[in-house]
Tab-separated table of C-alpha atoms in Angstrom:
chain	number	residue	atom	x	y	z
D	1	MET	CA	-42.016	7.517	21.695
D	2	ASP	CA	-38.404	7.990	23.677
D	3	ILE	CA	-35.375	6.024	21.972
D	4	GLN	CA	-32.168	5.762	23.531
D	5	PHE	CA	-29.140	5.223	21.736
D	6	GLU	CA	-25.694	4.628	23.570
D	7	GLU	CA	-23.128	4.425	20.535
D	8	PRO	CA	-19.434	4.595	22.186
D	9	THR	CA	-16.555	5.299	20.094
D	10	LEU	CA	-15.507	2.543	17.315
D	11	THR	CA	-11.912	1.657	18.789
D	12	GLY	CA	-13.228	-1.601	20.366
D	13	SER	CA	-15.359	-2.403	17.126
D	14	TYR	CA	-14.602	-5.604	15.039
D	15	ASP	CA	-12.578	-5.404	12.115
D	16	VAL	CA	-15.133	-4.370	9.496
D	17	VAL	CA	-15.052	-1.020	7.737
D	18	GLY	CA	-17.773	0.578	5.945
D	19	SER	CA	-21.577	0.837	6.507
D	20	PHE	CA	-24.108	-1.658	7.601
D	21	PRO	CA	-25.325	-2.620	4.000
D	22	LYS	CA	-22.193	-3.054	2.795
D	23	SER	CA	-19.961	-4.348	5.516
D	24	PHE	CA	-22.239	-6.381	6.928
D	25	GLY	CA	-23.574	-8.048	3.911
D	26	TYR	CA	-23.450	-11.785	3.270
D	27	GLY	CA	-20.607	-11.704	0.873
D	28	VAL	CA	-20.087	-11.515	-3.077
D	29	GLU	CA	-22.758	-13.385	-4.757
D	30	GLU	CA	-21.503	-15.793	-7.281
D	31	ALA	CA	-23.583	-16.924	-9.737
D	32	ASP	CA	-21.554	-19.958	-10.775
D	33	MET	CA	-19.481	-20.740	-7.141
D	34	GLU	CA	-17.431	-23.391	-7.214
D	35	GLU	CA	-17.665	-26.160	-4.541
D	36	SER	CA	-14.804	-25.843	-1.948
D	37	SER	CA	-14.414	-28.176	0.877
D	38	THR	CA	-15.646	-25.675	3.504
D	39	SER	CA	-18.640	-24.666	1.594
D	40	ALA	CA	-19.651	-28.272	0.884
D	41	ASP	CA	-19.902	-29.036	4.557
D	42	LYS	CA	-22.359	-26.165	4.941
D	43	PRO	CA	-26.243	-26.751	5.039
D	44	ARG	CA	-28.309	-26.299	2.231
D	45	ILE	CA	-30.995	-24.735	1.230
D	46	LEU	CA	-32.585	-25.705	-1.840
D	47	LEU	CA	-35.336	-22.949	-3.378
D	48	MET	CA	-37.502	-24.343	-5.775
D	49	GLY	CA	-40.876	-23.865	-7.565
D	50	LEU	CA	-42.701	-22.805	-10.931
D	51	ARG	CA	-41.192	-19.925	-13.190
D	52	ARG	CA	-42.451	-16.339	-11.668
D	53	SER	CA	-43.338	-18.015	-8.017
D	54	GLY	CA	-40.793	-15.612	-6.022
D	55	LYS	CA	-38.217	-17.302	-5.414
D	56	SER	CA	-35.394	-15.330	-6.038
D	57	SER	CA	-37.790	-12.075	-4.747
D	58	ILE	CA	-37.334	-13.925	-1.355
D	59	GLN	CA	-33.666	-14.732	-1.637
D	60	LYS	CA	-32.794	-10.944	-2.518
D	61	VAL	CA	-35.166	-9.730	-0.059
D	62	VAL	CA	-34.058	-11.455	3.237
D	63	PHE	CA	-30.518	-11.664	2.535
D	64	HIS	CA	-29.456	-8.902	0.463
D	65	LYS	CA	-31.737	-6.022	1.850
D	66	MET	CA	-33.606	-5.454	-1.407
D	67	SER	CA	-36.624	-3.523	-1.494
D	68	PRO	CA	-39.729	-5.410	-2.370
D	69	ASN	CA	-40.618	-2.894	-5.212
D	70	GLU	CA	-37.268	-3.342	-6.521
D	71	THR	CA	-37.828	-7.214	-7.121
D	72	LEU	CA	-40.520	-6.525	-9.836
D	73	PHE	CA	-37.466	-5.862	-12.093
D	74	LEU	CA	-35.524	-9.035	-11.537
D	75	GLU	CA	-35.785	-11.313	-14.722
D	76	SER	CA	-36.259	-14.907	-14.264
D	77	THR	CA	-33.585	-17.298	-13.285
D	78	ASN	CA	-32.701	-19.541	-16.090
D	79	LYS	CA	-30.041	-21.826	-14.069
D	80	ILE	CA	-29.056	-22.756	-10.906
D	81	TYR	CA	-28.074	-20.076	-8.672
D	82	LYS	CA	-25.788	-20.769	-5.586
D	83	ASP	CA	-25.370	-18.016	-2.802
D	84	ASP	CA	-22.989	-18.889	0.047
D	85	ILE	CA	-24.908	-17.156	3.456
D	86	SER	CA	-22.111	-16.622	6.115
D	87	SER	CA	-23.055	-14.506	8.816
D	88	SER	CA	-22.185	-16.619	12.086
D	89	SER	CA	-22.034	-20.019	13.055
D	90	PHE	CA	-25.500	-20.527	13.766
D	91	VAL	CA	-26.626	-19.088	10.130
D	92	ASN	CA	-23.948	-20.543	7.822
D	93	PHE	CA	-25.538	-22.161	4.586
D	94	GLN	CA	-25.586	-22.097	1.190
D	95	ILE	CA	-29.080	-21.125	-0.700
D	96	TRP	CA	-29.505	-23.012	-4.275
D	97	ASP	CA	-32.007	-20.905	-6.279
D	98	PHE	CA	-33.438	-23.628	-8.911
D	99	PRO	CA	-35.098	-22.110	-12.255
D	100	GLY	CA	-38.804	-23.263	-12.456
D	101	GLN	CA	-38.366	-25.401	-15.669
D	102	VAL	CA	-35.936	-28.066	-13.834
D	103	ASP	CA	-36.617	-31.336	-15.566
D	104	PHE	CA	-36.047	-34.139	-12.946
D	105	PHE	CA	-35.556	-36.620	-15.485
D	106	ASP	CA	-32.837	-34.960	-17.851
D	107	PRO	CA	-29.640	-36.847	-17.749
D	108	THR	CA	-27.846	-34.077	-16.349
D	109	PHE	CA	-29.769	-33.372	-13.381
D	110	ASP	CA	-27.493	-35.376	-10.757
D	111	SER	CA	-30.209	-35.942	-7.948
D	112	GLU	CA	-27.720	-37.821	-5.801
D	113	MET	CA	-25.588	-34.686	-5.718
D	114	ILE	CA	-28.169	-32.116	-4.905
D	115	PHE	CA	-30.560	-33.712	-2.686
D	116	LYS	CA	-27.371	-35.845	-0.538
D	117	GLY	CA	-26.418	-32.604	1.196
D	118	THR	CA	-29.398	-30.562	1.476
D	119	GLY	CA	-31.122	-29.475	4.626
D	120	ALA	CA	-34.087	-28.002	3.864
D	121	LEU	CA	-36.288	-28.045	0.371
D	122	ILE	CA	-38.416	-25.024	0.271
D	123	PHE	CA	-40.721	-25.269	-2.559
D	124	VAL	CA	-42.292	-21.861	-3.542
D	125	ILE	CA	-46.399	-21.747	-4.519
D	126	ASP	CA	-48.016	-18.868	-6.063
D	127	ALA	CA	-51.254	-18.393	-4.039
D	128	GLN	CA	-52.569	-15.960	-6.789
D	129	ASP	CA	-52.176	-18.252	-9.761
D	130	ASP	CA	-53.514	-21.262	-10.541
D	131	TYR	CA	-51.765	-23.551	-8.351
D	132	VAL	CA	-52.520	-27.093	-9.950
D	133	GLU	CA	-49.283	-27.796	-12.137
D	134	ALA	CA	-47.654	-26.267	-8.737
D	135	LEU	CA	-49.079	-28.848	-6.640
D	136	GLY	CA	-47.897	-31.545	-8.999
D	137	ARG	CA	-44.194	-30.053	-9.462
D	138	LEU	CA	-44.729	-30.293	-5.606
D	139	HIS	CA	-44.855	-33.756	-5.595
D	140	LEU	CA	-42.657	-34.678	-7.879
D	141	THR	CA	-39.839	-32.791	-6.495
D	142	VAL	CA	-40.518	-34.163	-2.532
D	143	SER	CA	-40.815	-37.511	-3.645
D	144	ARG	CA	-37.834	-37.666	-5.746
D	145	ALA	CA	-35.801	-35.730	-2.799
D	146	TYR	CA	-36.857	-37.779	-0.553
D	147	LYS	CA	-35.809	-41.253	-1.886
D	148	VAL	CA	-32.526	-39.666	-2.085
D	149	ASN	CA	-32.374	-37.947	1.449
D	150	PRO	CA	-35.368	-39.137	3.889
D	151	ASP	CA	-33.680	-36.495	6.324
D	152	ILE	CA	-34.175	-33.433	4.280
D	153	ASN	CA	-36.818	-30.535	6.144
D	154	PHE	CA	-39.754	-30.218	3.315
D	155	GLU	CA	-41.276	-26.873	3.643
D	156	VAL	CA	-44.002	-25.057	1.545
D	157	PHE	CA	-44.161	-21.176	0.998
D	158	ILE	CA	-47.443	-20.412	0.150
D	159	HIS	CA	-46.376	-17.086	-1.368
D	160	LYS	CA	-47.835	-13.791	-2.690
D	161	VAL	CA	-50.357	-13.711	-0.020
D	162	ASP	CA	-50.763	-9.862	0.370
D	163	GLY	CA	-53.208	-9.456	-2.466
D	164	LEU	CA	-55.447	-11.844	-0.986
D	165	SER	CA	-58.383	-11.430	2.047
D	166	ASP	CA	-57.901	-13.551	4.973
D	167	ASP	CA	-60.682	-15.942	4.486
D	168	HIS	CA	-59.246	-16.585	1.282
D	169	LYS	CA	-55.769	-17.189	2.458
D	170	ILE	CA	-56.907	-19.566	5.150
D	171	GLU	CA	-58.895	-21.385	2.607
D	172	THR	CA	-55.862	-21.899	-0.035
D	173	GLN	CA	-53.846	-22.766	2.637
D	174	ARG	CA	-56.123	-25.832	3.676
D	175	ASP	CA	-56.920	-26.640	0.128
D	176	ILE	CA	-53.102	-27.056	-0.860
D	177	HIS	CA	-52.258	-28.454	2.603
D	178	GLN	CA	-54.952	-31.208	1.947
D	179	ARG	CA	-54.121	-31.616	-1.799
D	180	ALA	CA	-50.391	-32.363	-1.250
D	181	ASN	CA	-50.898	-34.778	1.637
D	182	ASP	CA	-53.209	-36.751	-0.406
D	183	ASP	CA	-50.690	-37.247	-2.989
D	184	LEU	CA	-48.261	-38.078	-0.619
D	185	ALA	CA	-50.706	-40.544	0.635
D	186	ASP	CA	-51.536	-41.787	-2.822
D	187	ALA	CA	-47.895	-42.391	-3.360
D	188	SER	CA	-47.472	-44.215	0.062
D	189	LEU	CA	-45.235	-41.632	1.231
D	190	GLU	CA	-47.181	-40.867	4.728
D	191	LYS	CA	-43.795	-40.472	6.559
D	192	LEU	CA	-42.761	-37.629	4.245
D	193	HIS	CA	-43.850	-34.435	6.559
D	194	LEU	CA	-44.454	-31.173	4.653
D	195	SER	CA	-44.793	-28.045	6.425
D	196	PHE	CA	-46.777	-24.762	4.869
D	197	TYR	CA	-46.334	-21.000	5.775
D	198	LEU	CA	-48.377	-18.003	4.583
D	199	THR	CA	-45.782	-15.749	2.892
D	200	SER	CA	-45.288	-12.105	1.450
D	201	ILE	CA	-42.235	-10.486	0.930
D	202	TYR	CA	-44.217	-6.999	1.646
D	203	ASP	CA	-44.952	-7.887	5.330
D	204	HIS	CA	-42.400	-9.726	7.752
D	205	SER	CA	-44.316	-13.289	7.187
D	206	ILE	CA	-41.277	-14.010	4.904
D	207	PHE	CA	-38.800	-13.087	7.453
D	208	GLU	CA	-40.801	-15.343	10.123
D	209	ALA	CA	-41.263	-18.194	8.088
D	210	PHE	CA	-37.266	-18.391	7.138
D	211	SER	CA	-36.660	-17.930	10.729
D	212	LYS	CA	-38.463	-21.294	11.284
D	213	VAL	CA	-36.820	-23.023	8.178
D	214	VAL	CA	-32.938	-22.041	9.961
D	215	GLN	CA	-34.125	-22.691	13.332
D	216	LYS	CA	-34.318	-26.781	11.896
D	217	LEU	CA	-30.729	-26.537	10.626
D	218	ILE	CA	-29.703	-25.277	14.008
D	219	PRO	CA	-27.962	-27.971	16.236
D	220	GLN	CA	-27.377	-25.893	19.541
D	221	LEU	CA	-31.613	-24.678	19.111
D	222	PRO	CA	-32.033	-26.601	22.419
D	223	THR	CA	-29.428	-24.876	24.276
D	224	LEU	CA	-30.217	-21.385	23.169
D	225	GLU	CA	-33.624	-21.763	23.838
D	226	ASN	CA	-32.942	-23.013	27.296
D	227	LEU	CA	-30.527	-20.054	27.912
D	228	LEU	CA	-33.194	-17.532	26.976
D	229	ASN	CA	-35.710	-19.066	29.212
D	230	ILE	CA	-33.375	-18.748	32.098
D	231	PHE	CA	-32.849	-15.489	31.245
D	232	ILE	CA	-35.965	-14.166	30.850
D	233	SER	CA	-37.473	-15.774	34.352
D	234	HIS	CA	-34.587	-14.397	36.292
D	235	SER	CA	-35.015	-10.740	34.399
D	236	GLY	CA	-38.763	-9.992	34.322
D	237	ILE	CA	-38.668	-9.892	30.825
D	238	GLU	CA	-41.837	-11.201	28.649
D	239	LYS	CA	-40.414	-12.147	25.351
D	240	ALA	CA	-36.690	-12.192	23.758
D	241	PHE	CA	-35.604	-12.427	20.302
D	242	LEU	CA	-31.661	-13.913	19.456
D	243	PHE	CA	-31.595	-12.169	15.920
D	244	ASP	CA	-29.275	-12.433	13.302
D	245	VAL	CA	-28.774	-8.689	12.351
D	246	VAL	CA	-28.189	-8.798	8.941
D	247	SER	CA	-31.122	-10.772	7.776
D	248	LYS	CA	-33.548	-10.543	11.071
D	249	ILE	CA	-34.178	-14.022	11.127
D	250	TYR	CA	-34.467	-14.786	14.622
D	251	ILE	CA	-32.294	-18.096	15.219
D	252	ALA	CA	-33.927	-18.501	18.682
D	253	THR	CA	-36.053	-17.538	21.208
D	254	ASP	CA	-37.769	-18.499	24.384
D	255	SER	CA	-40.535	-20.959	24.686
D	256	SER	CA	-43.522	-18.885	24.968
D	257	PRO	CA	-45.494	-18.304	21.922
D	258	VAL	CA	-44.328	-16.132	18.996
D	259	ASP	CA	-46.839	-12.854	18.478
D	260	MET	CA	-46.590	-11.719	15.065
D	261	GLN	CA	-46.793	-7.964	16.471
D	262	SER	CA	-43.781	-8.211	18.851
D	263	TYR	CA	-41.900	-9.606	16.242
D	264	GLU	CA	-42.542	-7.023	13.949
D	265	LEU	CA	-41.398	-4.315	16.594
D	266	CYS	CA	-38.397	-6.187	17.048
D	267	CYS	CA	-37.626	-6.293	13.095
D	268	ASP	CA	-38.689	-2.608	13.113
D	269	MET	CA	-36.219	-1.988	16.320
D	270	ILE	CA	-33.141	-3.511	14.291
D	271	ASP	CA	-33.790	-1.410	11.421
D	272	VAL	CA	-33.913	1.871	13.609
D	273	VAL	CA	-30.609	0.966	15.520
D	274	ILE	CA	-28.419	0.157	12.258
D	275	ASP	CA	-30.169	3.378	9.991
D	276	VAL	CA	-29.654	5.750	13.068
D	277	SER	CA	-26.018	4.178	13.425
D	278	CYS	CA	-25.146	4.674	10.015
D	279	ILE	CA	-25.722	8.364	10.380
D	280	TYR	CA	-24.569	9.104	13.449
D	281	GLY	CA	-22.204	6.352	14.910
D	282	LEU	CA	-19.671	6.147	12.127
D	283	MET	CA	-16.228	8.325	11.976
D	284	GLN	CA	-16.007	11.783	9.878
D	285	ASP	CA	-14.053	9.973	7.160
D	286	GLY	CA	-17.332	7.359	7.330
D	287	SER	CA	-15.005	4.413	8.417
D	288	GLY	CA	-16.066	2.546	11.491
D	289	CYS	CA	-18.826	0.097	11.593
D	290	ALA	CA	-22.611	0.524	12.580
D	291	TYR	CA	-23.068	-2.229	14.805
D	292	ASP	CA	-20.146	-3.137	17.351
D	293	LYS	CA	-19.761	-5.169	20.574
D	294	GLU	CA	-21.071	-2.167	22.777
D	295	SER	CA	-24.292	-1.103	21.025
D	296	LEU	CA	-26.860	-1.131	22.769
D	297	ALA	CA	-30.316	0.600	22.283
D	298	ILE	CA	-33.806	1.433	24.710
D	299	ILE	CA	-37.025	2.428	23.196
D	300	LYS	CA	-39.506	3.393	25.246
D	301	LEU	CA	-42.626	3.131	23.806
D	302	ASN	CA	-46.247	5.131	24.957
D	303	ASN	CA	-48.135	2.003	26.385
D	304	THR	CA	-45.202	1.305	29.080
D	305	THR	CA	-43.874	-1.383	26.955
D	306	VAL	CA	-39.899	-0.822	26.586
D	307	LEU	CA	-37.803	-2.791	23.817
D	308	TYR	CA	-34.266	-3.555	24.579
D	309	LEU	CA	-31.473	-4.165	22.190
D	310	LYS	CA	-27.634	-5.175	22.651
D	311	GLU	CA	-24.829	-6.754	21.261
D	312	VAL	CA	-24.760	-10.724	21.637
D	313	THR	CA	-21.924	-11.754	19.145
D	314	LYS	CA	-20.302	-10.102	15.714
D	315	PHE	CA	-23.721	-10.855	14.069
D	316	LEU	CA	-26.358	-11.226	16.371
D	317	ALA	CA	-28.521	-9.241	18.778
D	318	LEU	CA	-30.642	-10.025	21.704
D	319	VAL	CA	-33.834	-7.669	21.673
D	320	CYS	CA	-36.211	-7.961	24.213
D	321	ILE	CA	-39.927	-6.829	24.951
D	322	LEU	CA	-40.539	-5.817	29.005
D	323	ARG	CA	-42.131	-3.649	31.090
D	324	GLU	CA	-40.959	-0.137	32.308
D	325	GLU	CA	-41.614	-1.490	36.391
D	326	SER	CA	-39.192	-4.693	35.066
D	327	PHE	CA	-36.668	-2.043	33.445
D	328	GLU	CA	-36.454	-0.296	37.053
D	329	ARG	CA	-33.921	-3.338	37.663
D	330	LYS	CA	-31.490	-2.434	35.131
D	331	GLY	CA	-28.479	-3.701	37.111
D	332	LEU	CA	-30.210	-7.125	37.212
D	333	ILE	CA	-30.803	-7.183	33.560
D	334	GLU	CA	-27.356	-5.913	32.929
D	335	TYR	CA	-25.578	-8.691	35.270
D	336	ASN	CA	-27.542	-11.823	33.775
D	337	PHE	CA	-27.374	-10.354	30.087
D	338	HIS	CA	-23.298	-10.741	31.140
D	339	CYS	CA	-23.769	-14.293	32.177
D	340	PHE	CA	-25.948	-15.033	29.264
D	341	ARG	CA	-23.658	-13.449	26.531
D	342	LYS	CA	-20.733	-15.286	27.928
D	343	ALA	CA	-22.666	-18.837	27.539
D	344	ILE	CA	-23.735	-18.007	23.921
D	345	HIS	CA	-19.783	-17.249	23.170
D	346	GLU	CA	-18.840	-20.570	25.076
D	347	VAL	CA	-21.593	-22.157	22.991
D	348	PHE	CA	-20.242	-20.270	19.642
D	349	GLU	CA	-16.640	-21.738	20.609
D	350	VAL	CA	-18.124	-24.973	21.058
D	351	GLY	CA	-19.483	-25.330	17.708
D	352	THR	CA	-15.857	-25.453	15.948
D	353	SER	CA	-14.096	-26.853	19.053
D	354	PRO	CA	-13.380	-30.757	18.702
D	355	GLN	CA	-15.106	-31.412	22.065
D	356	GLY	CA	-18.257	-31.043	20.632
D	357	VAL	CA	-21.622	-31.169	22.441
D	358	SER	CA	-20.522	-32.234	26.303
D	359	SER	CA	-18.636	-28.802	26.451
D	360	SER	CA	-21.958	-27.342	25.231
D	361	SER	CA	-23.653	-28.487	28.079
D	362	GLY	CA	-21.231	-27.186	30.676
D	363	SER	CA	-21.467	-23.799	29.639
D	364	LEU	CA	-25.451	-24.205	30.248
D	365	THR	CA	-24.789	-25.265	33.532
D	366	GLY	CA	-22.608	-22.439	34.100
D	367	LEU	CA	-25.013	-19.833	32.863
D	368	LYS	CA	-27.966	-21.307	35.191
D	369	TYR	CA	-25.733	-21.029	38.257
D	370	ALA	CA	-24.418	-17.456	37.053
D	371	THR	CA	-28.000	-16.376	36.275
D	372	LEU	CA	-29.612	-17.764	39.409
D	373	ASN	CA	-26.903	-15.889	42.010
D	374	GLY	CA	-27.816	-12.732	39.853
D	375	SER	CA	-31.493	-13.173	40.313
D	376	ALA	CA	-30.794	-13.387	44.300
D	377	VAL	CA	-28.810	-10.163	44.468
């Protein structure tokens, strides 16, 4: 394996001090965070499920870089835990972790307040346990939430599947899917759609599942996917992901199917780049940033595959998979990437500007023209 890193001086880096795990965290965790006018506008993701189903472990592993083995020592959640996730305009939301013993009929449980501002509700089911009670709680939860806010995305994580055989995984997912939808049909809630994912914190399945959940909350997703399609089609690239570097959630990819092995390769590349940068990319006094606007990495595998990572924004990275013969046109790829990054920055700015979507579509048109020109050069 041939690994090439380009880590220039940090004089042009962002104003972030410290190594990656600290400076690239999602902010201070607040057990009882007060609602503010800004946080109230953020999409809200609710983590719900029975006790010991793995809700808090998922949150810690995905968003706080906790080792899966360390989650064995986490205490059970006994009150609503609010965590403000602020990494970029694309991944910018709150996670509310609910205790397993939530009583929806308790007068103090304000369903209107909790479900009204929710973008997604993730219900976690322990696949290694008897899930009859969990299915009953799932039905009660989603039916109550749907009555308050029918626009919520309902996601079901069939969790802790690492201890099951492949056949058992498929059978468990089929059984849970069938029972949950039968319960909804009996309650005349056929319009309520549930999405199911097999997950484990011991592999990349939890990151991929959370990626799918987050993508549904990104209004710019069609634009991002279109930009990626244009970029790879004119650069000879087989697959491209736009990653949130901290969580390894991919907020967008091109329209070709996602291969789990390719996704795992890209996730591992991000880990390698950040780990090596933390060792060799900081100043002698430890200042600087492990990931900045000139971060670039190229990994050549022994099967003629090349992995290519380049910084897009302060928190986003483009990770591509391509063949060695395609990488020989590196100048073309660099030029097209420059156009792609410029368009992404324009989309980013449009998200915070009053002009809204119309300006975003204009930036997309500009990228098509620039990329086509780049391809012809």
